XYZ file of C-alpha atoms in Angstrom:
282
model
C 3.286 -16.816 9.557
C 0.700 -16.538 6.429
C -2.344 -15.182 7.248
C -5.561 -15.791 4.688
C -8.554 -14.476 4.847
C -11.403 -15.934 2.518
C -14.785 -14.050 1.332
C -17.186 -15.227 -1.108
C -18.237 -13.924 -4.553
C -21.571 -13.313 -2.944
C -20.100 -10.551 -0.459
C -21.754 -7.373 -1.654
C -25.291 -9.113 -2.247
C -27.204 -6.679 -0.061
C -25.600 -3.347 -1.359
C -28.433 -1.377 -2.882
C -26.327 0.104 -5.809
C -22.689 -0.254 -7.363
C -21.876 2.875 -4.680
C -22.629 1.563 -1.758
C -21.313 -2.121 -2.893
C -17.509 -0.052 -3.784
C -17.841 1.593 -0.251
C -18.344 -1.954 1.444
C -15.371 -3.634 -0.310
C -13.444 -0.489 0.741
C -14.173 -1.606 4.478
C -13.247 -5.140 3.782
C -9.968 -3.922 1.935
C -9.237 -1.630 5.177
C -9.749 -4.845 7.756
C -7.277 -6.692 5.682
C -5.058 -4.061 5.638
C -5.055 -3.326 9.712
C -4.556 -6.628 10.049
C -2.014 -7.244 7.754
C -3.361 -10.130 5.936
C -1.083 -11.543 3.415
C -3.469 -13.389 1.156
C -7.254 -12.207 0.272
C -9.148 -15.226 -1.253
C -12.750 -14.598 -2.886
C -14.246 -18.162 -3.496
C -16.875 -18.740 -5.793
C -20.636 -18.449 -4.025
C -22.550 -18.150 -6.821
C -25.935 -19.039 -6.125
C -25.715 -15.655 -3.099
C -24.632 -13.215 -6.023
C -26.099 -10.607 -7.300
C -25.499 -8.337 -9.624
C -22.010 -7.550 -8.470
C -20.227 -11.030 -8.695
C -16.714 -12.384 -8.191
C -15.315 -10.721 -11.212
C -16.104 -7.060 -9.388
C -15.397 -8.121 -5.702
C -12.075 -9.181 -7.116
C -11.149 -5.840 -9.124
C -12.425 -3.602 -6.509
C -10.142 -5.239 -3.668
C -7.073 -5.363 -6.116
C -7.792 -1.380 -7.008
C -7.767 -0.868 -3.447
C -4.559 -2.079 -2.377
C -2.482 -0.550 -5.439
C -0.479 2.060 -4.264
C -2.344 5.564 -5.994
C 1.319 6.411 -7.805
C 0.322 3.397 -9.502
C -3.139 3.318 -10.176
C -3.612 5.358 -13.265
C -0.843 3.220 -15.009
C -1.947 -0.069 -13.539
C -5.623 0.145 -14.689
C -7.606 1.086 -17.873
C -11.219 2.742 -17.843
C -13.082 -0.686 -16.407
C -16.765 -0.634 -15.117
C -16.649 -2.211 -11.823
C -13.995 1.063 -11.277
C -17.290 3.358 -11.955
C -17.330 4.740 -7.950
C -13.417 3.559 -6.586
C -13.548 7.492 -5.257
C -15.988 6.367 -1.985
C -13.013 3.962 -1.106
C -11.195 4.573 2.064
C -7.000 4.868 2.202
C -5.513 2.143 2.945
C -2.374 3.712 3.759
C -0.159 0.334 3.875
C 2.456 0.472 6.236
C 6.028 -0.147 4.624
C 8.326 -3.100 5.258
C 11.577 -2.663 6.598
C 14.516 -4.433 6.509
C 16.757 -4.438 9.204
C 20.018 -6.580 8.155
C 22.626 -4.553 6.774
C 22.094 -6.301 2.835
C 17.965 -5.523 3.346
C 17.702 -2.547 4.296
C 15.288 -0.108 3.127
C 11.560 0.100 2.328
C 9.665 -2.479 0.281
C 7.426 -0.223 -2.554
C 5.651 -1.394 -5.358
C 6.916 -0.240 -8.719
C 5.422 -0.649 -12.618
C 7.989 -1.301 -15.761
C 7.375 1.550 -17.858
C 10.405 0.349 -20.395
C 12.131 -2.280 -21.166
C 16.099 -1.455 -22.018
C 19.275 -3.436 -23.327
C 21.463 -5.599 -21.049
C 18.694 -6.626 -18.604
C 17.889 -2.688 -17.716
C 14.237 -1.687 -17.295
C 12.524 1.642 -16.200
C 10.468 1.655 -13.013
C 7.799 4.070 -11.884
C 7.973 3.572 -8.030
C 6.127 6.514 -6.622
C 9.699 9.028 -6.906
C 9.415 11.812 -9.540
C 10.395 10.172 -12.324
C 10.946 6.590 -13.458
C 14.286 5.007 -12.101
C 16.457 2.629 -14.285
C 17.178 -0.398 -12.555
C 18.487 -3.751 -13.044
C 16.607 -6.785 -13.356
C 17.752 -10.123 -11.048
C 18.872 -13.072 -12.034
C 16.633 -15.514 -13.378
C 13.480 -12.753 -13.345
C 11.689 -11.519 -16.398
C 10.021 -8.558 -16.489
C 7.899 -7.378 -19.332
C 6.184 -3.369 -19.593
C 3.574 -2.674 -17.822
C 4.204 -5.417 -14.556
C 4.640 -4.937 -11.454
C 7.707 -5.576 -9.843
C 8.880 -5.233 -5.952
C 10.925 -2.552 -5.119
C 13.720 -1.905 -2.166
C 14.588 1.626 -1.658
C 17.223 2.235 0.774
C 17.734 5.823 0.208
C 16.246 8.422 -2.117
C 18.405 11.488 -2.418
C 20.588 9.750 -4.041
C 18.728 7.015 -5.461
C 19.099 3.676 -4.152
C 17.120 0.932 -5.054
C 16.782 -2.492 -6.545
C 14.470 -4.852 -7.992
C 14.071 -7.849 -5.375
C 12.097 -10.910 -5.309
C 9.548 -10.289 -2.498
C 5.824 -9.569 -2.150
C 5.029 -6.118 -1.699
C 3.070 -4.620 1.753
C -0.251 -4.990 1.570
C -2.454 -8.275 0.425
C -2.611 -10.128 -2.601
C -5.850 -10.919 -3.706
C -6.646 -14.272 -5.412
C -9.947 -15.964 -6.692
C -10.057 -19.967 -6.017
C -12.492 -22.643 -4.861
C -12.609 -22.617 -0.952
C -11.454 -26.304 -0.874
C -8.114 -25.169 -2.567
C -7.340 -22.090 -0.190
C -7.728 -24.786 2.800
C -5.819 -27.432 1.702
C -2.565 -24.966 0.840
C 0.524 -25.857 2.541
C 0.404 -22.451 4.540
C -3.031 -22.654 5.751
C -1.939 -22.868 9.364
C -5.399 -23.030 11.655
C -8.483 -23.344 9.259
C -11.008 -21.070 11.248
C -14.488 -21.159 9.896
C -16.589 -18.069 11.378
C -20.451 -18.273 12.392
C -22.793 -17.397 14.732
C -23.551 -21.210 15.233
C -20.158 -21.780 16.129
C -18.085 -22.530 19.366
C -18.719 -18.904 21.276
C -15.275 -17.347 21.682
C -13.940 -17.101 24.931
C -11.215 -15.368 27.056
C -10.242 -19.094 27.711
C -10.784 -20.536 24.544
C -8.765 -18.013 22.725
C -5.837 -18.189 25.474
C -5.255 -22.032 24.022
C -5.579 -20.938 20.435
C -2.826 -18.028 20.669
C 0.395 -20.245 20.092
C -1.168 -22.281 17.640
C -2.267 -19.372 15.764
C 1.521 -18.193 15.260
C 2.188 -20.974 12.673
C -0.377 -18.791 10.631
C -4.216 -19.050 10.328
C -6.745 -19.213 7.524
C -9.780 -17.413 8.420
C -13.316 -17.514 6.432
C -16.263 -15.333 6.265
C -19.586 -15.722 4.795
C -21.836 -13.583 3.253
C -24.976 -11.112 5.182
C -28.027 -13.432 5.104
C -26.175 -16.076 3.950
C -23.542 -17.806 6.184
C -21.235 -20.582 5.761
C -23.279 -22.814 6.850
C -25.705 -22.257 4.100
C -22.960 -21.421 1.196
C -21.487 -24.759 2.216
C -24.548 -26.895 2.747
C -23.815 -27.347 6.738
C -26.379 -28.516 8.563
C -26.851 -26.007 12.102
C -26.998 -28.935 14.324
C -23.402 -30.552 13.541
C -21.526 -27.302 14.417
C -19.124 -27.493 17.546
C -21.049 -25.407 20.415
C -18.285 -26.070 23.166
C -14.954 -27.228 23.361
C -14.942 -30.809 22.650
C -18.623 -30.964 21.401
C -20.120 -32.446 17.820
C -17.985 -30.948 15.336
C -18.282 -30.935 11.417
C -16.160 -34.279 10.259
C -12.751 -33.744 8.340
C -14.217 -33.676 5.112
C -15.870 -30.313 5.944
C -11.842 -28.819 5.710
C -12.029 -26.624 8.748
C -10.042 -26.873 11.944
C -12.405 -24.829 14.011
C -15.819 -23.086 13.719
C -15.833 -19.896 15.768
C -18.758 -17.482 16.627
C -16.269 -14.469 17.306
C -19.034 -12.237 18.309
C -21.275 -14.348 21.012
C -23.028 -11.589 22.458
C -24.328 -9.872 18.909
C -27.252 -7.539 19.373
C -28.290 -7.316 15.529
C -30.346 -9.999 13.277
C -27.097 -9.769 11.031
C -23.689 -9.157 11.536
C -22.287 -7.978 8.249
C -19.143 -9.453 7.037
C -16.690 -5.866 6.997
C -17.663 -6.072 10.767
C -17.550 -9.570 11.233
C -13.758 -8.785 10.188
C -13.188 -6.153 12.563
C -14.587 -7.963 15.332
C -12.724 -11.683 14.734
C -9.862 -10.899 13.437
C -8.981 -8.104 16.566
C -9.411 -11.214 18.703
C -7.558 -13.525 16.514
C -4.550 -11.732 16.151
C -4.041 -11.091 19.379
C -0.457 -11.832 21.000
C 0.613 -13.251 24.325
């Protein structure tokens, strides 16, 4: 199961300063992270932007989800960076491994050197850089970041292994691409002028949504409707009403929060509130 979540460029277009537009991606960057979202796609919604664009939404989510053993390695001095003390821990919760050749804890590590006979140094979050071995087939130059199974620390045991790390990747591509991926699973489309969420309706979504899910947000004051030209009217209201044709890429449009008591739901919360629901299990 891959689960996506997609936010646009124009996400932080009501923060009042570069503070308080940090502190909101910080909530965004926590939702994906309780939720364990694989993949977190910022699209392009440039006519909704600001003066905080893709280019920052994208380097303040990737700041927050590098482990802080790494951060002072991983990133220079950079502007958008100015106020990444308001963000929240994410606190990432390891994998395991349970088979007997996979055991251990996934960690994220950063080549510090690169040595003779396919050897390279690895800051990993222990005291001091570890020399390990690099697979087969990889290629690893100073200063990237590799993947990193430690299955015991005292002594040292760990290897470089061909995996994504805990936490989400984050990834900037036209909305059209992210739904048309092989592992989109269900293409959810979030708004308030969608098909109202209910205990029933979300009972018949629950297997479908273990193949994986692709879920999409829009911005405060500017929904999807209006970042993708969507007239009201042709959103689903019920099960098995008008819908959006195929061309509009979405399997489903969802209002996840039918009984909102504010003008404007804004999207950290809009997370929070659909994705609880979505990831629900049986």
């Amino acid at each position: 199961m891959t689960q996506t979540i997609c936010v646009p460029s124009s996400l932080v277009r009501e923060a009042e300063d570069k503070r308080e537009a940090t502190r909101k991606l910080g909530y965004v960057a926590r939702a994906a992270t309780v939720f364990r979202a694989d993949r977190l796609v910022v699209f392009p919604d440039r006519e909704g932007e600001s003066r905080w664009g893709g280019e920052f939404v994208t380097t303040v989510l990737e700041y927050a989800v590098t482990p802080p053993y790494l951060r002072q390695e991983a990133w220079d001095v950079r502007d958008e960076l100015e106020y990444v003390g308001v963000l929240p821990p994410l606190r990432v919760s390891p994998q395991t491994g349970s088979e007997s050749d996979g055991s251990g804890s996934l960690t994220q590590g950063i080549v510090t050197e690169v040595g003779p006979e396919g050897r390279v140094r690895v800051n990993c979050g222990m005291q001091h850089p570890i020399s390990l071995i690099t697979p087969d087939g990889m290629s690893v130059g100073e200063g990237e970041r590799v993947t990193v199974r430690i299955s015991s620390r005292e002594p040292v045991r760990a290897r470089i292994v061909d995996e994504a790390p805990s936490g989400y990747v984050v990834e900037r591509m036209d909305l059209a691409e992210a739904l048309t991926r092989d592992d989109a699973g269900v293409r959810i489309a979030t708004s308030r002028y969608g098909e109202k969420l209910s205990v029933s309706r979300l009972s018949s979504l629950v297997g479908r949504l273990d193949d994986g899910m692709t879920v999409v947000f829009g911005s405060p004051g500017r929904g999807l409707p209006d970042i993708l030209d969507v007239a009201v009217e042709d959103l689903p209201t019920s099960t098995g009403g008008a819908s959006v044709g195929p061309d509009s890429g979405f399997d489903l449009w969802l209002n996840t929060i039918p009984r909102q008591g504010s003008e404007v739901v804004r999207t950290e919360e809009a997370m929070f509130a659909s994705l609880a629901c979505l990831t629900l299990t049986e």
